[in-house]
Short mmCIF file of C-alpha atoms in Angstrom, two decimals:
data_model
loop_
_atom_site.label_atom_id
_atom_site.label_comp_id
_atom_site.label_asym_id
_atom_site.label_seq_id
_atom_site.Cartn_x
_atom_site.Cartn_y
_atom_site.Cartn_z
CA MET A 1 -24.41 3.98 -18.88
CA LYS A 2 -23.77 7.54 -19.83
CA LEU A 3 -20.56 9.07 -18.13
CA GLN A 4 -20.33 13.13 -18.38
CA GLN A 5 -16.97 14.55 -18.06
CA ILE A 6 -17.58 17.70 -15.66
CA TRP A 7 -13.99 18.93 -15.06
CA PRO A 8 -11.91 21.02 -16.50
CA PRO A 9 -14.99 23.18 -17.46
CA GLU A 10 -13.80 24.03 -20.83
CA SER A 11 -13.92 20.02 -21.40
CA VAL A 12 -17.54 19.25 -20.54
CA ARG A 13 -19.07 16.42 -22.46
CA GLU A 14 -20.67 13.45 -22.74
CA LEU A 15 -17.99 10.23 -23.29
CA GLY A 16 -18.48 6.88 -24.78
CA LEU A 17 -16.02 4.21 -24.57
CA ASP A 18 -13.44 5.67 -27.38
CA GLY A 19 -13.49 8.69 -25.27
CA LEU A 20 -12.88 7.24 -22.19
CA GLU A 21 -10.29 5.16 -23.69
CA ALA A 22 -8.44 8.16 -24.69
CA LEU A 23 -8.77 9.80 -21.53
CA TYR A 24 -7.35 6.80 -19.49
CA ARG A 25 -4.67 5.73 -21.60
CA PHE A 26 -1.02 5.89 -20.21
CA PRO A 27 1.00 8.75 -21.54
CA ASP A 28 4.19 7.41 -23.89
CA VAL A 29 6.86 8.33 -21.13
CA ALA A 30 9.61 6.08 -19.37
CA LYS A 31 7.62 5.21 -16.35
CA TRP A 32 4.04 6.08 -15.39
CA LEU A 33 2.63 4.57 -12.20
CA VAL A 34 -1.17 4.88 -11.55
CA VAL A 35 -2.75 4.02 -8.40
CA ASN A 36 -6.64 2.88 -8.59
CA PHE A 37 -8.98 3.00 -5.55
CA VAL A 38 -12.87 3.03 -4.85
CA SER A 39 -13.98 4.53 -1.71
CA SER A 40 -17.35 5.49 0.02
CA THR A 41 -18.31 9.07 0.50
CA ASP A 42 -17.07 8.90 4.09
CA GLY A 43 -13.80 7.67 2.63
CA ALA A 44 -13.82 3.82 3.73
CA ILE A 45 -12.29 1.60 1.03
CA THR A 46 -13.76 -1.89 2.14
CA VAL A 47 -16.86 -3.17 3.21
CA ALA A 48 -16.18 -6.47 5.39
CA GLY A 49 -12.47 -6.24 4.32
CA ARG A 50 -13.27 -6.20 0.62
CA SER A 51 -13.48 -3.49 -1.78
CA LEU A 52 -16.12 -5.12 -4.37
CA PRO A 53 -19.18 -4.03 -2.39
CA LEU A 54 -18.16 -0.44 -2.98
CA SER A 55 -17.78 -0.30 -6.74
CA THR A 56 -20.46 0.80 -9.15
CA GLU A 57 -20.76 0.18 -12.75
CA PRO A 58 -18.96 3.02 -13.90
CA ASP A 59 -16.23 2.31 -11.32
CA ARG A 60 -15.57 -1.22 -12.94
CA VAL A 61 -15.42 0.25 -16.30
CA VAL A 62 -12.53 2.76 -15.73
CA PHE A 63 -11.07 0.05 -13.17
CA LYS A 64 -11.01 -2.22 -15.93
CA LEU A 65 -9.42 0.36 -18.40
CA GLY A 66 -6.33 0.65 -16.11
CA SER A 67 -5.42 -2.74 -16.45
CA ASP A 68 -6.45 -3.09 -20.01
CA LEU A 69 -3.82 -0.43 -21.05
CA ALA A 70 -1.20 -1.23 -18.63
CA ASP A 71 2.05 -3.24 -18.99
CA VAL A 72 1.77 -4.64 -15.63
CA VAL A 73 -0.65 -4.68 -12.93
CA LEU A 74 0.87 -3.97 -9.28
CA LEU A 75 -0.42 -5.26 -6.16
CA GLY A 76 0.35 -5.63 -2.53
CA ALA A 77 0.34 -9.26 -1.35
CA GLY A 78 -2.35 -8.76 1.30
CA THR A 79 -4.88 -7.11 -1.15
CA ALA A 80 -4.33 -9.95 -3.44
CA VAL A 81 -4.88 -12.72 -1.28
CA ILE A 82 -8.10 -10.97 0.48
CA GLU A 83 -9.61 -10.26 -3.02
CA GLN A 84 -8.69 -13.87 -4.21
CA PHE A 85 -7.37 -12.18 -7.25
CA ASP A 86 -6.13 -14.78 -10.26
CA GLY A 87 -4.64 -12.17 -12.72
CA VAL A 88 -5.97 -10.50 -15.87
CA HIS A 89 -8.03 -13.19 -18.01
CA PRO A 90 -8.92 -11.07 -21.17
CA ASP A 91 -12.43 -11.10 -22.36
CA GLU A 92 -12.93 -10.20 -26.27
CA GLU A 93 -12.94 -6.37 -25.52
CA THR A 94 -9.72 -6.37 -23.52
CA ALA A 95 -8.02 -8.42 -26.11
CA ASP A 96 -8.99 -5.96 -28.85
CA ARG A 97 -7.99 -3.10 -26.69
CA ARG A 98 -4.59 -4.49 -26.16
CA ARG A 99 -4.01 -5.73 -29.76
CA ARG A 100 -4.84 -1.77 -30.74
CA HIS A 101 -2.58 -0.23 -28.42
CA GLY A 102 0.32 -2.62 -29.23
CA LEU A 103 0.10 -4.30 -25.91
CA GLU A 104 0.98 -8.03 -24.85
CA PRO A 105 -2.21 -9.97 -24.94
CA VAL A 106 -1.99 -10.40 -21.13
CA PRO A 107 -0.22 -8.01 -18.55
CA PRO A 108 1.33 -10.02 -15.95
CA ILE A 109 0.80 -9.28 -12.08
CA ALA A 110 3.58 -8.07 -10.08
CA VAL A 111 2.97 -8.54 -6.07
CA VAL A 112 5.12 -7.04 -3.38
CA THR A 113 5.29 -8.90 -0.49
CA THR A 114 7.47 -9.51 2.53
CA GLY A 115 7.35 -13.35 2.13
CA ARG A 116 4.82 -14.44 4.73
CA SER A 117 1.84 -12.86 3.25
CA LEU A 118 2.12 -14.78 0.02
CA PRO A 119 1.67 -18.56 0.27
CA PRO A 120 2.82 -20.54 -2.99
CA ASP A 121 -0.59 -21.72 -3.53
CA ALA A 122 -2.10 -18.26 -3.65
CA PRO A 123 -4.77 -17.84 -6.80
CA VAL A 124 -2.44 -14.80 -7.78
CA ILE A 125 0.45 -17.06 -8.57
CA THR A 126 -1.65 -20.22 -9.67
CA GLY A 127 -4.61 -18.78 -11.41
CA ALA A 128 -2.85 -16.41 -13.46
CA ALA A 129 -3.02 -16.74 -17.30
CA VAL A 130 0.93 -15.37 -17.61
CA PRO A 131 3.92 -15.97 -14.89
CA THR A 132 3.31 -13.75 -11.83
CA ILE A 133 6.19 -11.40 -10.85
CA VAL A 134 6.74 -11.63 -7.06
CA ILE A 135 8.73 -8.72 -5.65
CA THR A 136 10.33 -9.35 -2.41
CA SER A 137 13.57 -8.47 -0.18
CA GLU A 138 16.74 -10.30 0.48
CA ARG A 139 15.18 -11.13 3.92
CA THR A 140 12.94 -13.54 2.78
CA PRO A 141 14.17 -17.24 3.02
CA GLU A 142 15.43 -18.91 -0.26
CA ASN A 143 13.18 -21.94 0.23
CA GLN A 144 10.27 -19.25 -0.12
CA ARG A 145 11.25 -18.06 -2.87
CA ASP A 146 12.12 -21.28 -4.38
CA ALA A 147 8.62 -22.33 -3.58
CA TRP A 148 7.05 -19.31 -5.61
CA ILE A 149 9.40 -20.32 -8.32
CA ALA A 150 7.98 -24.27 -8.44
CA ALA A 151 4.48 -22.66 -8.51
CA GLY A 152 5.33 -20.66 -11.67
CA ALA A 153 6.08 -17.45 -10.37
CA GLU A 154 9.36 -15.15 -11.41
CA VAL A 155 11.03 -13.78 -8.33
CA ILE A 156 12.63 -10.18 -8.13
CA VAL A 157 14.75 -9.42 -5.21
CA ALA A 158 14.71 -5.61 -4.60
CA GLY A 159 16.09 -4.43 -1.36
CA GLU A 160 17.46 -6.12 1.88
CA GLU A 161 15.63 -5.94 4.98
CA HIS A 162 12.60 -4.51 3.18
CA VAL A 163 11.31 -4.10 -0.38
CA ALA A 164 12.95 -1.02 -1.75
CA LEU A 165 10.07 0.23 -4.31
CA ASP A 166 12.19 2.33 -6.24
CA LEU A 167 14.52 -0.62 -6.99
CA ALA A 168 11.12 -2.72 -7.68
CA VAL A 169 9.71 0.09 -10.17
CA ALA A 170 13.16 0.21 -11.97
CA ALA A 171 13.26 -3.52 -12.36
CA LEU A 172 9.68 -3.70 -13.70
CA THR A 173 10.53 -0.80 -16.19
CA GLU A 174 13.91 -2.60 -17.30
CA ARG A 175 11.69 -5.38 -18.16
CA GLY A 176 9.86 -3.41 -20.67
CA LEU A 177 6.71 -2.74 -18.30
CA ARG A 178 6.69 0.61 -18.08
CA ARG A 179 2.77 1.56 -17.86
CA ILE A 180 2.01 0.38 -14.00
CA ASP A 181 -1.40 0.00 -12.83
CA CYS A 182 -1.61 -0.13 -9.11
CA GLU A 183 -4.54 -1.74 -7.59
CA GLY A 184 -3.65 -1.27 -3.97
CA GLY A 185 -3.61 -1.75 -0.92
CA PRO A 186 -3.21 1.19 1.21
CA HIS A 187 0.03 0.19 2.68
CA LEU A 188 1.60 -0.20 -0.95
CA PHE A 189 0.13 3.05 -2.01
CA ALA A 190 1.53 5.14 0.74
CA SER A 191 4.87 3.49 0.49
CA LEU A 192 4.62 4.45 -3.28
CA ALA A 193 3.82 7.81 -2.50
CA GLU A 194 6.53 8.18 0.10
CA ALA A 195 9.13 7.03 -2.48
CA GLY A 196 7.94 9.41 -5.02
CA LEU A 197 7.09 6.67 -7.23
CA VAL A 198 3.32 7.87 -8.06
CA ASP A 199 2.35 9.86 -11.13
CA GLU A 200 -1.60 9.45 -11.10
CA PHE A 201 -4.29 8.76 -8.59
CA ARG A 202 -7.70 7.46 -9.81
CA LEU A 203 -10.35 7.61 -7.36
CA THR A 204 -14.16 6.72 -7.56
CA VAL A 205 -16.24 8.16 -5.02
CA ALA A 206 -19.15 5.43 -4.70
CA PRO A 207 -22.49 6.68 -3.24
CA PHE A 208 -22.36 4.85 0.23
CA LEU A 209 -21.82 5.65 3.92
CA VAL A 210 -20.00 2.95 5.61
CA ALA A 211 -18.78 4.30 8.79
CA GLY A 212 -17.03 1.86 10.94
CA THR A 213 -13.12 1.21 10.99
CA ALA A 214 -12.43 0.50 7.51
CA ASP A 215 -8.97 1.73 5.87
CA ARG A 216 -8.30 4.67 3.85
CA ALA A 217 -6.90 4.81 0.65
CA ALA A 218 -3.26 5.40 2.06
CA VAL A 219 -2.10 4.25 5.17
CA GLY A 220 1.18 4.30 6.73
CA GLY A 221 4.26 6.39 5.14
CA ALA A 222 6.14 9.31 6.67
CA PHE A 223 5.49 12.55 4.59
CA ASP A 224 4.21 15.95 4.50
CA PRO A 225 0.75 16.53 2.82
CA LEU A 226 0.93 15.83 -0.91
CA LYS A 227 -0.66 18.63 -3.32
CA LEU A 228 -2.38 16.72 -6.15
CA ASN A 229 -3.50 18.54 -9.25
CA LEU A 230 -7.02 17.56 -10.11
CA ASP A 231 -7.09 16.59 -13.85
CA THR A 232 -10.64 15.00 -14.88
CA VAL A 233 -13.86 14.62 -13.17
CA LEU A 234 -16.54 12.11 -14.58
CA THR A 235 -20.10 11.49 -13.48
CA ASP A 236 -22.65 8.84 -13.98
CA GLY A 237 -25.65 8.66 -11.92
CA ASP A 238 -24.36 9.44 -8.27
CA SER A 239 -20.62 8.09 -8.72
CA LEU A 240 -17.80 10.52 -9.20
CA LEU A 241 -14.79 9.34 -11.10
CA THR A 242 -11.81 11.64 -10.30
CA ARG A 243 -8.14 11.73 -11.67
CA TYR A 244 -5.31 13.38 -9.87
CA LEU A 245 -1.88 14.12 -11.20
CA VAL A 246 1.01 14.28 -8.94
CA PRO A 247 3.16 17.35 -9.66
#
């Protein structure tokens, strides 16, 4: 695999893993929230409900860098359950990368849920290498919260009727989890954008046509079109890997 940086024009070059790592590392600021998605060329983010069929080799490389260099991985409960996500389990490369960057050996998973969407025996709770953080609202019954705790999770209550994402992100940063890698889903992305919490959007455009009725990267939310600044574009074969910054 040979990734070529083609934007900005003054930075056209071939990138190895060291160059990719430098490009995709999180800035040293109080909070930086990155959202990751892969889509088909016609905008679909899933095939038969899952994103994996769209992922190409270069997408998997940069997607892995997101969690490898993060303090915490943020997910919507629906995405975590559908994708059968069971947390981050570092391989030798990840362990070395996190050690070199002074990060904890394993980033915890933070799952946003209304309550009903996340069963206590979900793999994201029971299969995680470190305790999963469940973020919910006061509306979630206490017995549901107790069940998550009994299954090994930590619970953060942020908001009354609905999860207040500004409070949720503040609670993560207060725990020192300031490099936040969000891996979906589309409703969570839209809500984060609406709340003004997204700093960077990483989108891989994969060489597939899907058609049908698949979701796009952001669904819901109520805000005017948000202008983004294109920061970098990489290519490998037929895949385009873009990074946009939120002004």
